[in-house]
GROMACS .gro file of C-alpha atoms in nm:
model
  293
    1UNK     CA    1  -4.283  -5.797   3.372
    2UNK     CA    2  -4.507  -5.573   3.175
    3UNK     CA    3  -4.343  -5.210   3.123
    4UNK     CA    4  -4.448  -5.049   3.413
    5UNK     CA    5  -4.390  -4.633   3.347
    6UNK     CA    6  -4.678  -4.594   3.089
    7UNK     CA    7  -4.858  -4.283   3.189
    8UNK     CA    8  -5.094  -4.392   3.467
    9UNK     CA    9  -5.474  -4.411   3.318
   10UNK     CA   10  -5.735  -4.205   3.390
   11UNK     CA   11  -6.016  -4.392   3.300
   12UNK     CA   12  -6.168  -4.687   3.324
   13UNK     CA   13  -6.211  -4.924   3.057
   14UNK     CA   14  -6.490  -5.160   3.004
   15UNK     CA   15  -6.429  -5.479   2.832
   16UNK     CA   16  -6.674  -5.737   2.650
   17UNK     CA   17  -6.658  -5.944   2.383
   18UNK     CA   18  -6.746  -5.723   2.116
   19UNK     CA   19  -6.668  -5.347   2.302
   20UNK     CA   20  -6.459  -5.171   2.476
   21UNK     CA   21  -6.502  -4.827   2.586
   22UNK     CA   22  -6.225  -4.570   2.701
   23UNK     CA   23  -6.308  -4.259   2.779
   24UNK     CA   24  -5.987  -4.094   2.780
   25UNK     CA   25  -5.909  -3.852   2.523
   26UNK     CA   26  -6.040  -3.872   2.143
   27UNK     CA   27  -5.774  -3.988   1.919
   28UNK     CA   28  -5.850  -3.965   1.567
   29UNK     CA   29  -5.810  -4.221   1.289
   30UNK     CA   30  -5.951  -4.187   0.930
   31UNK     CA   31  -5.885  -4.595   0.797
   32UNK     CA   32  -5.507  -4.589   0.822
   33UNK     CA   33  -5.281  -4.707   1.105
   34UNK     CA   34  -5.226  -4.467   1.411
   35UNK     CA   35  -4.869  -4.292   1.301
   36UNK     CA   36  -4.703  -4.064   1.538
   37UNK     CA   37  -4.755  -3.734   1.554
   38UNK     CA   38  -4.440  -3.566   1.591
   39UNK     CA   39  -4.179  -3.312   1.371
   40UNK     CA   40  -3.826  -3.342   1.437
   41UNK     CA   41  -3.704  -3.092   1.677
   42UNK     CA   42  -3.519  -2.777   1.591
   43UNK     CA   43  -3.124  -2.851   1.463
   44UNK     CA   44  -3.226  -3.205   1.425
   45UNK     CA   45  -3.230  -3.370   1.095
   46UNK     CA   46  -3.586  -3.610   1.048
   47UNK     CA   47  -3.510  -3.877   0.783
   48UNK     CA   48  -3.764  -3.857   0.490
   49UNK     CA   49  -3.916  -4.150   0.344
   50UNK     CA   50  -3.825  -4.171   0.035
   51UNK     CA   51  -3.386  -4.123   0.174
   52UNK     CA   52  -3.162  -4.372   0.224
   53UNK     CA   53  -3.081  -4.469   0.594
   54UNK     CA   54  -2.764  -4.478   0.761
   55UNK     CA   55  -2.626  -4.740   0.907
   56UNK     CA   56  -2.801  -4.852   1.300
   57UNK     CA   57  -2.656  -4.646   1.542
   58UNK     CA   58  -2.666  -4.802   1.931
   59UNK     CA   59  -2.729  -4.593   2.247
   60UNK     CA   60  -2.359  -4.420   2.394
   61UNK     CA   61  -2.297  -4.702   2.621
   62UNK     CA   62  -2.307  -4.531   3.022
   63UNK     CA   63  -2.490  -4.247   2.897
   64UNK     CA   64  -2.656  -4.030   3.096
   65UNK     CA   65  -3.050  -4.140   3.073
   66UNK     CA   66  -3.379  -3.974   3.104
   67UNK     CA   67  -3.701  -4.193   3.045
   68UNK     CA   68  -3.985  -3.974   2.916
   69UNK     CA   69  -4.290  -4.204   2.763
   70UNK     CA   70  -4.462  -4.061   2.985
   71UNK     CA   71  -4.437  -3.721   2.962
   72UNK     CA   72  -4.174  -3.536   2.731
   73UNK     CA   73  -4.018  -3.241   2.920
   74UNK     CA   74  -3.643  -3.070   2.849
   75UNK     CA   75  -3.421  -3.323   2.958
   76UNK     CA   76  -3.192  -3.233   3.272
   77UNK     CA   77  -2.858  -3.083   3.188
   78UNK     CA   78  -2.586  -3.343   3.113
   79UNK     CA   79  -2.842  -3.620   2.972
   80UNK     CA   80  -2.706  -3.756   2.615
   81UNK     CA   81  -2.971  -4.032   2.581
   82UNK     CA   82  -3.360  -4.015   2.593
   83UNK     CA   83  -3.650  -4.222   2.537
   84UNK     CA   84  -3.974  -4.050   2.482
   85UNK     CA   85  -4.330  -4.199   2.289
   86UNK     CA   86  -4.375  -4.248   1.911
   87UNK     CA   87  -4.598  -3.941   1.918
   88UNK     CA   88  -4.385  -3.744   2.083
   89UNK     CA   89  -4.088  -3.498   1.900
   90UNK     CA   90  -3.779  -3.620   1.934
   91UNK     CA   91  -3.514  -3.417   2.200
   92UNK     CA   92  -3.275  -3.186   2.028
   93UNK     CA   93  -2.895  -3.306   2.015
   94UNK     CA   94  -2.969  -3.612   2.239
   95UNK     CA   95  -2.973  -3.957   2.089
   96UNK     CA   96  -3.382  -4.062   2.099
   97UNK     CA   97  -3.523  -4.380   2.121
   98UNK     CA   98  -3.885  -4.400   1.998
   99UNK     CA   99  -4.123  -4.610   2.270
  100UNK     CA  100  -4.348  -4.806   2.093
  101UNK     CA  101  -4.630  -5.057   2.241
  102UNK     CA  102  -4.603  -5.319   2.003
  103UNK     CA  103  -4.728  -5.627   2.150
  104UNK     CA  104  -5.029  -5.473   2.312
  105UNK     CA  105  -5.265  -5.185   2.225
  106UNK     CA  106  -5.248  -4.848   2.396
  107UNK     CA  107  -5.606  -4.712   2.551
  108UNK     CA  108  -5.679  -4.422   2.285
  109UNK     CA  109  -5.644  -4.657   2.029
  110UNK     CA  110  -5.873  -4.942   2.079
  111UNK     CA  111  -6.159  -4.742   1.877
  112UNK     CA  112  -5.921  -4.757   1.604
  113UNK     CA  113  -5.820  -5.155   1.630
  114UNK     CA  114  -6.204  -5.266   1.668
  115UNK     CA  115  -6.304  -5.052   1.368
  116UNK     CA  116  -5.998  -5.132   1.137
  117UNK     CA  117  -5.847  -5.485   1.257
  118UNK     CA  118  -6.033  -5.620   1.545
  119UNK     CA  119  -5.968  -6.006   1.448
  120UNK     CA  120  -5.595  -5.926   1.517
  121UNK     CA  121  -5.691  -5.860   1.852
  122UNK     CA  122  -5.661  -6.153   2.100
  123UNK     CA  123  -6.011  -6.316   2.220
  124UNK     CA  124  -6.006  -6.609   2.507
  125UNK     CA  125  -6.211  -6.933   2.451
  126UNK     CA  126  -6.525  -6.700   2.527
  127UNK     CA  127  -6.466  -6.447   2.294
  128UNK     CA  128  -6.376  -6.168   2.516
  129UNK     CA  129  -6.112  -5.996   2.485
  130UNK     CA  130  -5.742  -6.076   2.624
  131UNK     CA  131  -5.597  -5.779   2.844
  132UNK     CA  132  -5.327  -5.680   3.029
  133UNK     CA  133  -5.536  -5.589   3.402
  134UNK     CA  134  -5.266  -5.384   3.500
  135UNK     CA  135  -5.289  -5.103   3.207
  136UNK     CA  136  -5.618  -5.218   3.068
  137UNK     CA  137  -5.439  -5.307   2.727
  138UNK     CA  138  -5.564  -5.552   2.491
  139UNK     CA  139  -5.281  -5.791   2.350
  140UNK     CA  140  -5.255  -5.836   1.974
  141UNK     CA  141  -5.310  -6.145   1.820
  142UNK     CA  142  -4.950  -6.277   1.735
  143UNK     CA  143  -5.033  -6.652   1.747
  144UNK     CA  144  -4.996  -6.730   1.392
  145UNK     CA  145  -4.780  -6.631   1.106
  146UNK     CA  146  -5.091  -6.450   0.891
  147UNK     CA  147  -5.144  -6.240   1.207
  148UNK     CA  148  -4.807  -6.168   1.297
  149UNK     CA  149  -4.746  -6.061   0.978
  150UNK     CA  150  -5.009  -5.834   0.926
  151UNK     CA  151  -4.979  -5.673   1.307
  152UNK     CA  152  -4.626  -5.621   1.173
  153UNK     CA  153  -4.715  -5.450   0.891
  154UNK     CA  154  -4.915  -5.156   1.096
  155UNK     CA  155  -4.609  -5.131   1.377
  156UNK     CA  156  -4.332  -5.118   1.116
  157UNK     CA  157  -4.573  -4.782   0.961
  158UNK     CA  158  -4.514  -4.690   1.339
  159UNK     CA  159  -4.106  -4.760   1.314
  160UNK     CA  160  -4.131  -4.537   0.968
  161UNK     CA  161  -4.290  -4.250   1.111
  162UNK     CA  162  -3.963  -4.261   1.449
  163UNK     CA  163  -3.747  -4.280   1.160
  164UNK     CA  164  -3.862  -3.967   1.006
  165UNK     CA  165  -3.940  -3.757   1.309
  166UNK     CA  166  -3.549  -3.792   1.365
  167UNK     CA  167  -3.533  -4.088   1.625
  168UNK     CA  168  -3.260  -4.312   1.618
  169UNK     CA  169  -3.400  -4.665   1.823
  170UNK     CA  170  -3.692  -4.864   1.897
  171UNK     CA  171  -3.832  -4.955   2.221
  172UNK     CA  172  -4.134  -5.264   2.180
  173UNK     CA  173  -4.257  -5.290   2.475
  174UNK     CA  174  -4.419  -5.579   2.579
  175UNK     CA  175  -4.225  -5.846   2.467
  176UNK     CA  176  -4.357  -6.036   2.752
  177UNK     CA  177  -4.735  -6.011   2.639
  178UNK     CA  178  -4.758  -6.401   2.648
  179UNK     CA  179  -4.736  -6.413   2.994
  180UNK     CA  180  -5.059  -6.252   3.052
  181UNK     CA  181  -5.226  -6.432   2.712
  182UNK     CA  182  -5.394  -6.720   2.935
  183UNK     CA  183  -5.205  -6.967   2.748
  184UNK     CA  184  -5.311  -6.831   2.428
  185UNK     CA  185  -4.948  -6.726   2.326
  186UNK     CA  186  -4.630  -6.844   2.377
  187UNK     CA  187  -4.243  -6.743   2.371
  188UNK     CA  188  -4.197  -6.913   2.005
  189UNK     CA  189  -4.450  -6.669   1.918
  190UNK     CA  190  -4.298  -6.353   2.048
  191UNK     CA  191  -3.955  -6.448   1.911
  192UNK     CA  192  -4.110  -6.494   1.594
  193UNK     CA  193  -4.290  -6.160   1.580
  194UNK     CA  194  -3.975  -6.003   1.686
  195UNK     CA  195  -3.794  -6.157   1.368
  196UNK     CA  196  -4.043  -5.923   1.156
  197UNK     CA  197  -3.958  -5.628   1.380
  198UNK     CA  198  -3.616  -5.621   1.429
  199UNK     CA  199  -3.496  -5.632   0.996
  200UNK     CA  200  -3.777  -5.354   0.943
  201UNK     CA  201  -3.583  -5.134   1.222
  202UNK     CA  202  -3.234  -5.204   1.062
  203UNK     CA  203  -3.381  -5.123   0.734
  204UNK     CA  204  -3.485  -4.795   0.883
  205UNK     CA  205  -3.142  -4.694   1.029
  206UNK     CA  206  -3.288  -4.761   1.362
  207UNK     CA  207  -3.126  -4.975   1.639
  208UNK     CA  208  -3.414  -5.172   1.839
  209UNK     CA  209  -3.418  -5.258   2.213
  210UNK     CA  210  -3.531  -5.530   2.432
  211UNK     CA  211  -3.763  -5.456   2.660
  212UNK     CA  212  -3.756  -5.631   2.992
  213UNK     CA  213  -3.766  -6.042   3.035
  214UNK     CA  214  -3.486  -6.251   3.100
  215UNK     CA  215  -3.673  -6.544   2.939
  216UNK     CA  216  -3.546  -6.511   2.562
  217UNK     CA  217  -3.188  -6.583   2.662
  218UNK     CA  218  -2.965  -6.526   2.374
  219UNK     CA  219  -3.322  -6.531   2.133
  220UNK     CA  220  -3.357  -6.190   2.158
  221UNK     CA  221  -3.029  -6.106   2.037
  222UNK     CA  222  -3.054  -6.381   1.759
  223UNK     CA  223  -3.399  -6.224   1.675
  224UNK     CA  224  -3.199  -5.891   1.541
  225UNK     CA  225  -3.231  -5.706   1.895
  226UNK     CA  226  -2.981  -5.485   1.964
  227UNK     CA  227  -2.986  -5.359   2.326
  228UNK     CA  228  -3.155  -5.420   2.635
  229UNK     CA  229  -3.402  -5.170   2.807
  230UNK     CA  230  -3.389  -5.318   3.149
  231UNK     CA  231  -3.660  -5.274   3.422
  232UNK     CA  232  -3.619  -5.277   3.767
  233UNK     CA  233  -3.332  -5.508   3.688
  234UNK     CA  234  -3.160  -5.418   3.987
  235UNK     CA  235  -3.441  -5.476   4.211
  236UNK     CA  236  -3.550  -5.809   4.077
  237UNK     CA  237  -3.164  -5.899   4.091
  238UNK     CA  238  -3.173  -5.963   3.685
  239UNK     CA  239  -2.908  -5.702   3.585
  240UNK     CA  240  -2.624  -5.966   3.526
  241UNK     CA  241  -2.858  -6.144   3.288
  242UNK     CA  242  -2.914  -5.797   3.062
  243UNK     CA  243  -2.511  -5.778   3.035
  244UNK     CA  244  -2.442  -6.124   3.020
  245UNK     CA  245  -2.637  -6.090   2.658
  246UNK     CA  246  -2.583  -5.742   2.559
  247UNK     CA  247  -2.235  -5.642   2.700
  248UNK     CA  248  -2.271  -5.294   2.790
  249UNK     CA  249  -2.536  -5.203   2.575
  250UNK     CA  250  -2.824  -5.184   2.855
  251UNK     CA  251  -3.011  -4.913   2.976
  252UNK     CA  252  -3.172  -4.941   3.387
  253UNK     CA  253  -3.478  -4.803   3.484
  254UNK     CA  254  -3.550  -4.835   3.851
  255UNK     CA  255  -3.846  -4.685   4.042
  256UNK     CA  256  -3.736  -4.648   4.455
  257UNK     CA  257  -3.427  -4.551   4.574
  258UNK     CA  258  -3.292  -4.907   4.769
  259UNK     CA  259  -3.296  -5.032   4.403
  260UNK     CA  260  -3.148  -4.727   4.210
  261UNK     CA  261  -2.903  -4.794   4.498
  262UNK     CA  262  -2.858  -5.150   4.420
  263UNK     CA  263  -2.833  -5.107   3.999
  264UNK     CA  264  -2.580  -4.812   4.050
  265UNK     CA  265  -2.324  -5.022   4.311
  266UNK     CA  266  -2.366  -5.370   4.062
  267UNK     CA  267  -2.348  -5.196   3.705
  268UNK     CA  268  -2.345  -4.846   3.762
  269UNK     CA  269  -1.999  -4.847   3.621
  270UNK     CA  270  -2.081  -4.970   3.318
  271UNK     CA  271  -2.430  -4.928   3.177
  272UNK     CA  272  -2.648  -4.644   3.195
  273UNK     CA  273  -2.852  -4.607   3.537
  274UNK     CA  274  -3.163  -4.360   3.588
  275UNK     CA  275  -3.399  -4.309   3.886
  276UNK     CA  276  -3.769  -4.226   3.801
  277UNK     CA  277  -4.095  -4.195   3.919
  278UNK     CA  278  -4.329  -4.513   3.821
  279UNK     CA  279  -4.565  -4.255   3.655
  280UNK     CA  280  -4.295  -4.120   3.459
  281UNK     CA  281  -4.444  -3.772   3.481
  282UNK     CA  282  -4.233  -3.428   3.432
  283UNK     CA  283  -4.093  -3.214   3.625
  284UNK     CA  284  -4.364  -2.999   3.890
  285UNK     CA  285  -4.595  -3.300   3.883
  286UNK     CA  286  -4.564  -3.371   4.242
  287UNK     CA  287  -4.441  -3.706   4.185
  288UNK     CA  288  -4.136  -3.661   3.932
  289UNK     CA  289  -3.836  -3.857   4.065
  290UNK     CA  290  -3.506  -3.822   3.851
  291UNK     CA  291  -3.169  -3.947   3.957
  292UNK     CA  292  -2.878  -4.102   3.770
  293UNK     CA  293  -2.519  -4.276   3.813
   0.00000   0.00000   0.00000
C-alpha cells in the first residue's frame, strides 16, 4: 500500500508525456538535487559533513510515537519518538526519523526532475509518464542498475542532509512503487535499489526503516533495513508479519479508531502504537487525530 499520510494535495496535476504542471507552491532548485531545508533544533547536536558518524542507533522499542510528515508541530507530552519530513527540523530531545519519498517524486519537485533528470523518471510504452493516481506522484525509474544507481546518488544527498540536521533514521517510502509501475518494475528491482540505500544510511549513522509491504519477506531485512514502519497493519491484519521479521522493532500507524483498537489489543504491548488523522495535519486543523498505547 502506498504511504497514505502525505499531506493531502491541493492541486491538481496535469500529466503528459513531456509535462507536468503543479501548481502548488514554488520550490526552488538552482541544478543540484532538492536537499532539505532544515537546522537542527535547539540542544540538539546536527552531524556535520565532514565528522565521523556514530554507530546506527534504532527507534526505543514501545516508544511513545507521533507521526508528523505532514505537518511538524510540538510533539504531545510523553512522546520519545517522532517522524517528521526531510525538510523539516528535527524535534528537540526526541529520537527523529527523517521521511523521505524515495521511490517516487513529491509534487513541488517535478519542475526540478524534468529539468535536471527527467530520463530517470518512469515513462509507459507511450511515453507518458508513470504515476501514482492516488498522490499524483511520478515513480522513478529504478528498472536498471545505471538508473538505480544514479536515482541513488540524489536520495543518499537527501540521507546526508537528515544526517546533518540532527536526525537519527530513514523512512523511504514507497517501497511498494512497483505495484503501481504497470508492469514496468518489479520486486527484484526494489530490493535492489534498497541495497544502495540501506549501506549509504549506515554509513551516515542513520538506522533506515521499512515502509509498509509484507511482500519482501525477510529481503528487506537482508537488504540492510533495520525496522519496520508499519501502516494500517492492524487493520489489514499484517501486524504479525512486521514482528515476525523485525522483532520489536516496528512502529504502527493506524488511521480510525476500530483499528487503533485492533493494533493496540494484538501488539500494543510490544511495539509502538499511534492513532492519527490520514492527513496527518497538526493540532487546531479540524481534523488532527492523535492517540497512542
Amino acid at each position: 500500500m502506498a504511504g497514505v499520510t502525505r499531506s493531502v494535495l491541493i492541486a491538481c496535476t496535469v500529466l503528459t508525456a513531456t509535462t507536468l504542471t503543479v501548481t502548488v507552491g514554488a520550490y526552488v532548485h538552482a541544478g543540484a538535487a532538492p536537499v532539505p531545508v532544515v537546522s537542527a533544533a535547539s540542544g540538539s547536536s546536527a552531524v556535520p559533513a565532514s565528522s565521523a558518524v556514530s554507530a546506527t542507533v534504532l527507534p526505543p522499542v514501545n516508544a511513545t510515537f507521533d507521526y508528523q510528515i505532514g505537518a511538524a508541530y510540538p510533539p504531545p507530552s510523553g512522546v520519545r519518538v517522532v517522524s517528521r519530513d526531510r525538510q523539516d527540523p528535527i524535534a528537540a530531545n526526541l529520537y527523529n526519523i527523517c521521511y523521505v519519498n524515495a521511490f517516487q517524486v513529491q509534487p513541488d519537485e517535478v519542475d526540478w526532475w524534468q529539468s535536471q533528470h527527467d530520463d530517470l523518471l518512469l515513462r509507459d510504452s507511450d511515453g507518458d509518464y508513470v504515476v501514482d493516481g492516488d498522490w499524483n506522484e511520478i515513480l522513478l525509474d529504478i528498472s536498471t542498475s545505471a538508473k538505480r544507481a544514479a536515482i541513488a546518488g540524489i536520495v543518499q544527498s537527501w540521507f546526508d542532509g537528515c544526517a546533518r540536521a540532527g536526525y537519527q533514521a530513514i523512512e523511504p517510502d514507497n517501497i511498494d512503487s512497483y505495484e503501481r509501475s504497470k508492469g514496468l518494475l518489479g520486486i527484484d528491482d526494489a530490493v535492489a535499489y534498497l541495497e544502495l540505500l540501506a549501506p549509504h544510511a549506515h554509513d551516515m549513522g542513520l538506522a533506515i526503516g521499512q515502509k509498509n509491504t509484507t511482500d519482501l519477506g525477510t529481503r528487506g531485512r537482508s537488504a540492510g533495513l533495520d525496522f519496520a514502519i508499519a501502516e494500517e497493519c492492524g487493520r489489514y491484519h499484517e501486524c504479525d508479519y512486521f514482528t515476525g521479521v523485525y522483532g520489536d522493532n516496528v512502529i504502527v500507524i493506524e488511521y480510525t479508531d476500530t483499528a487503533f483498537t485492533k493494533a493496540c489489543s494484538v501488539v500494543g504491548d510490544e511495539v509502538s502504537v499511534v492513532r492519527r488523522d490520514v492527513g496527518v495535519t497538526a493540532p487546531g486543523s479540524g481534523t488532527y487525530r492523535y492517540g497512542s498505547c
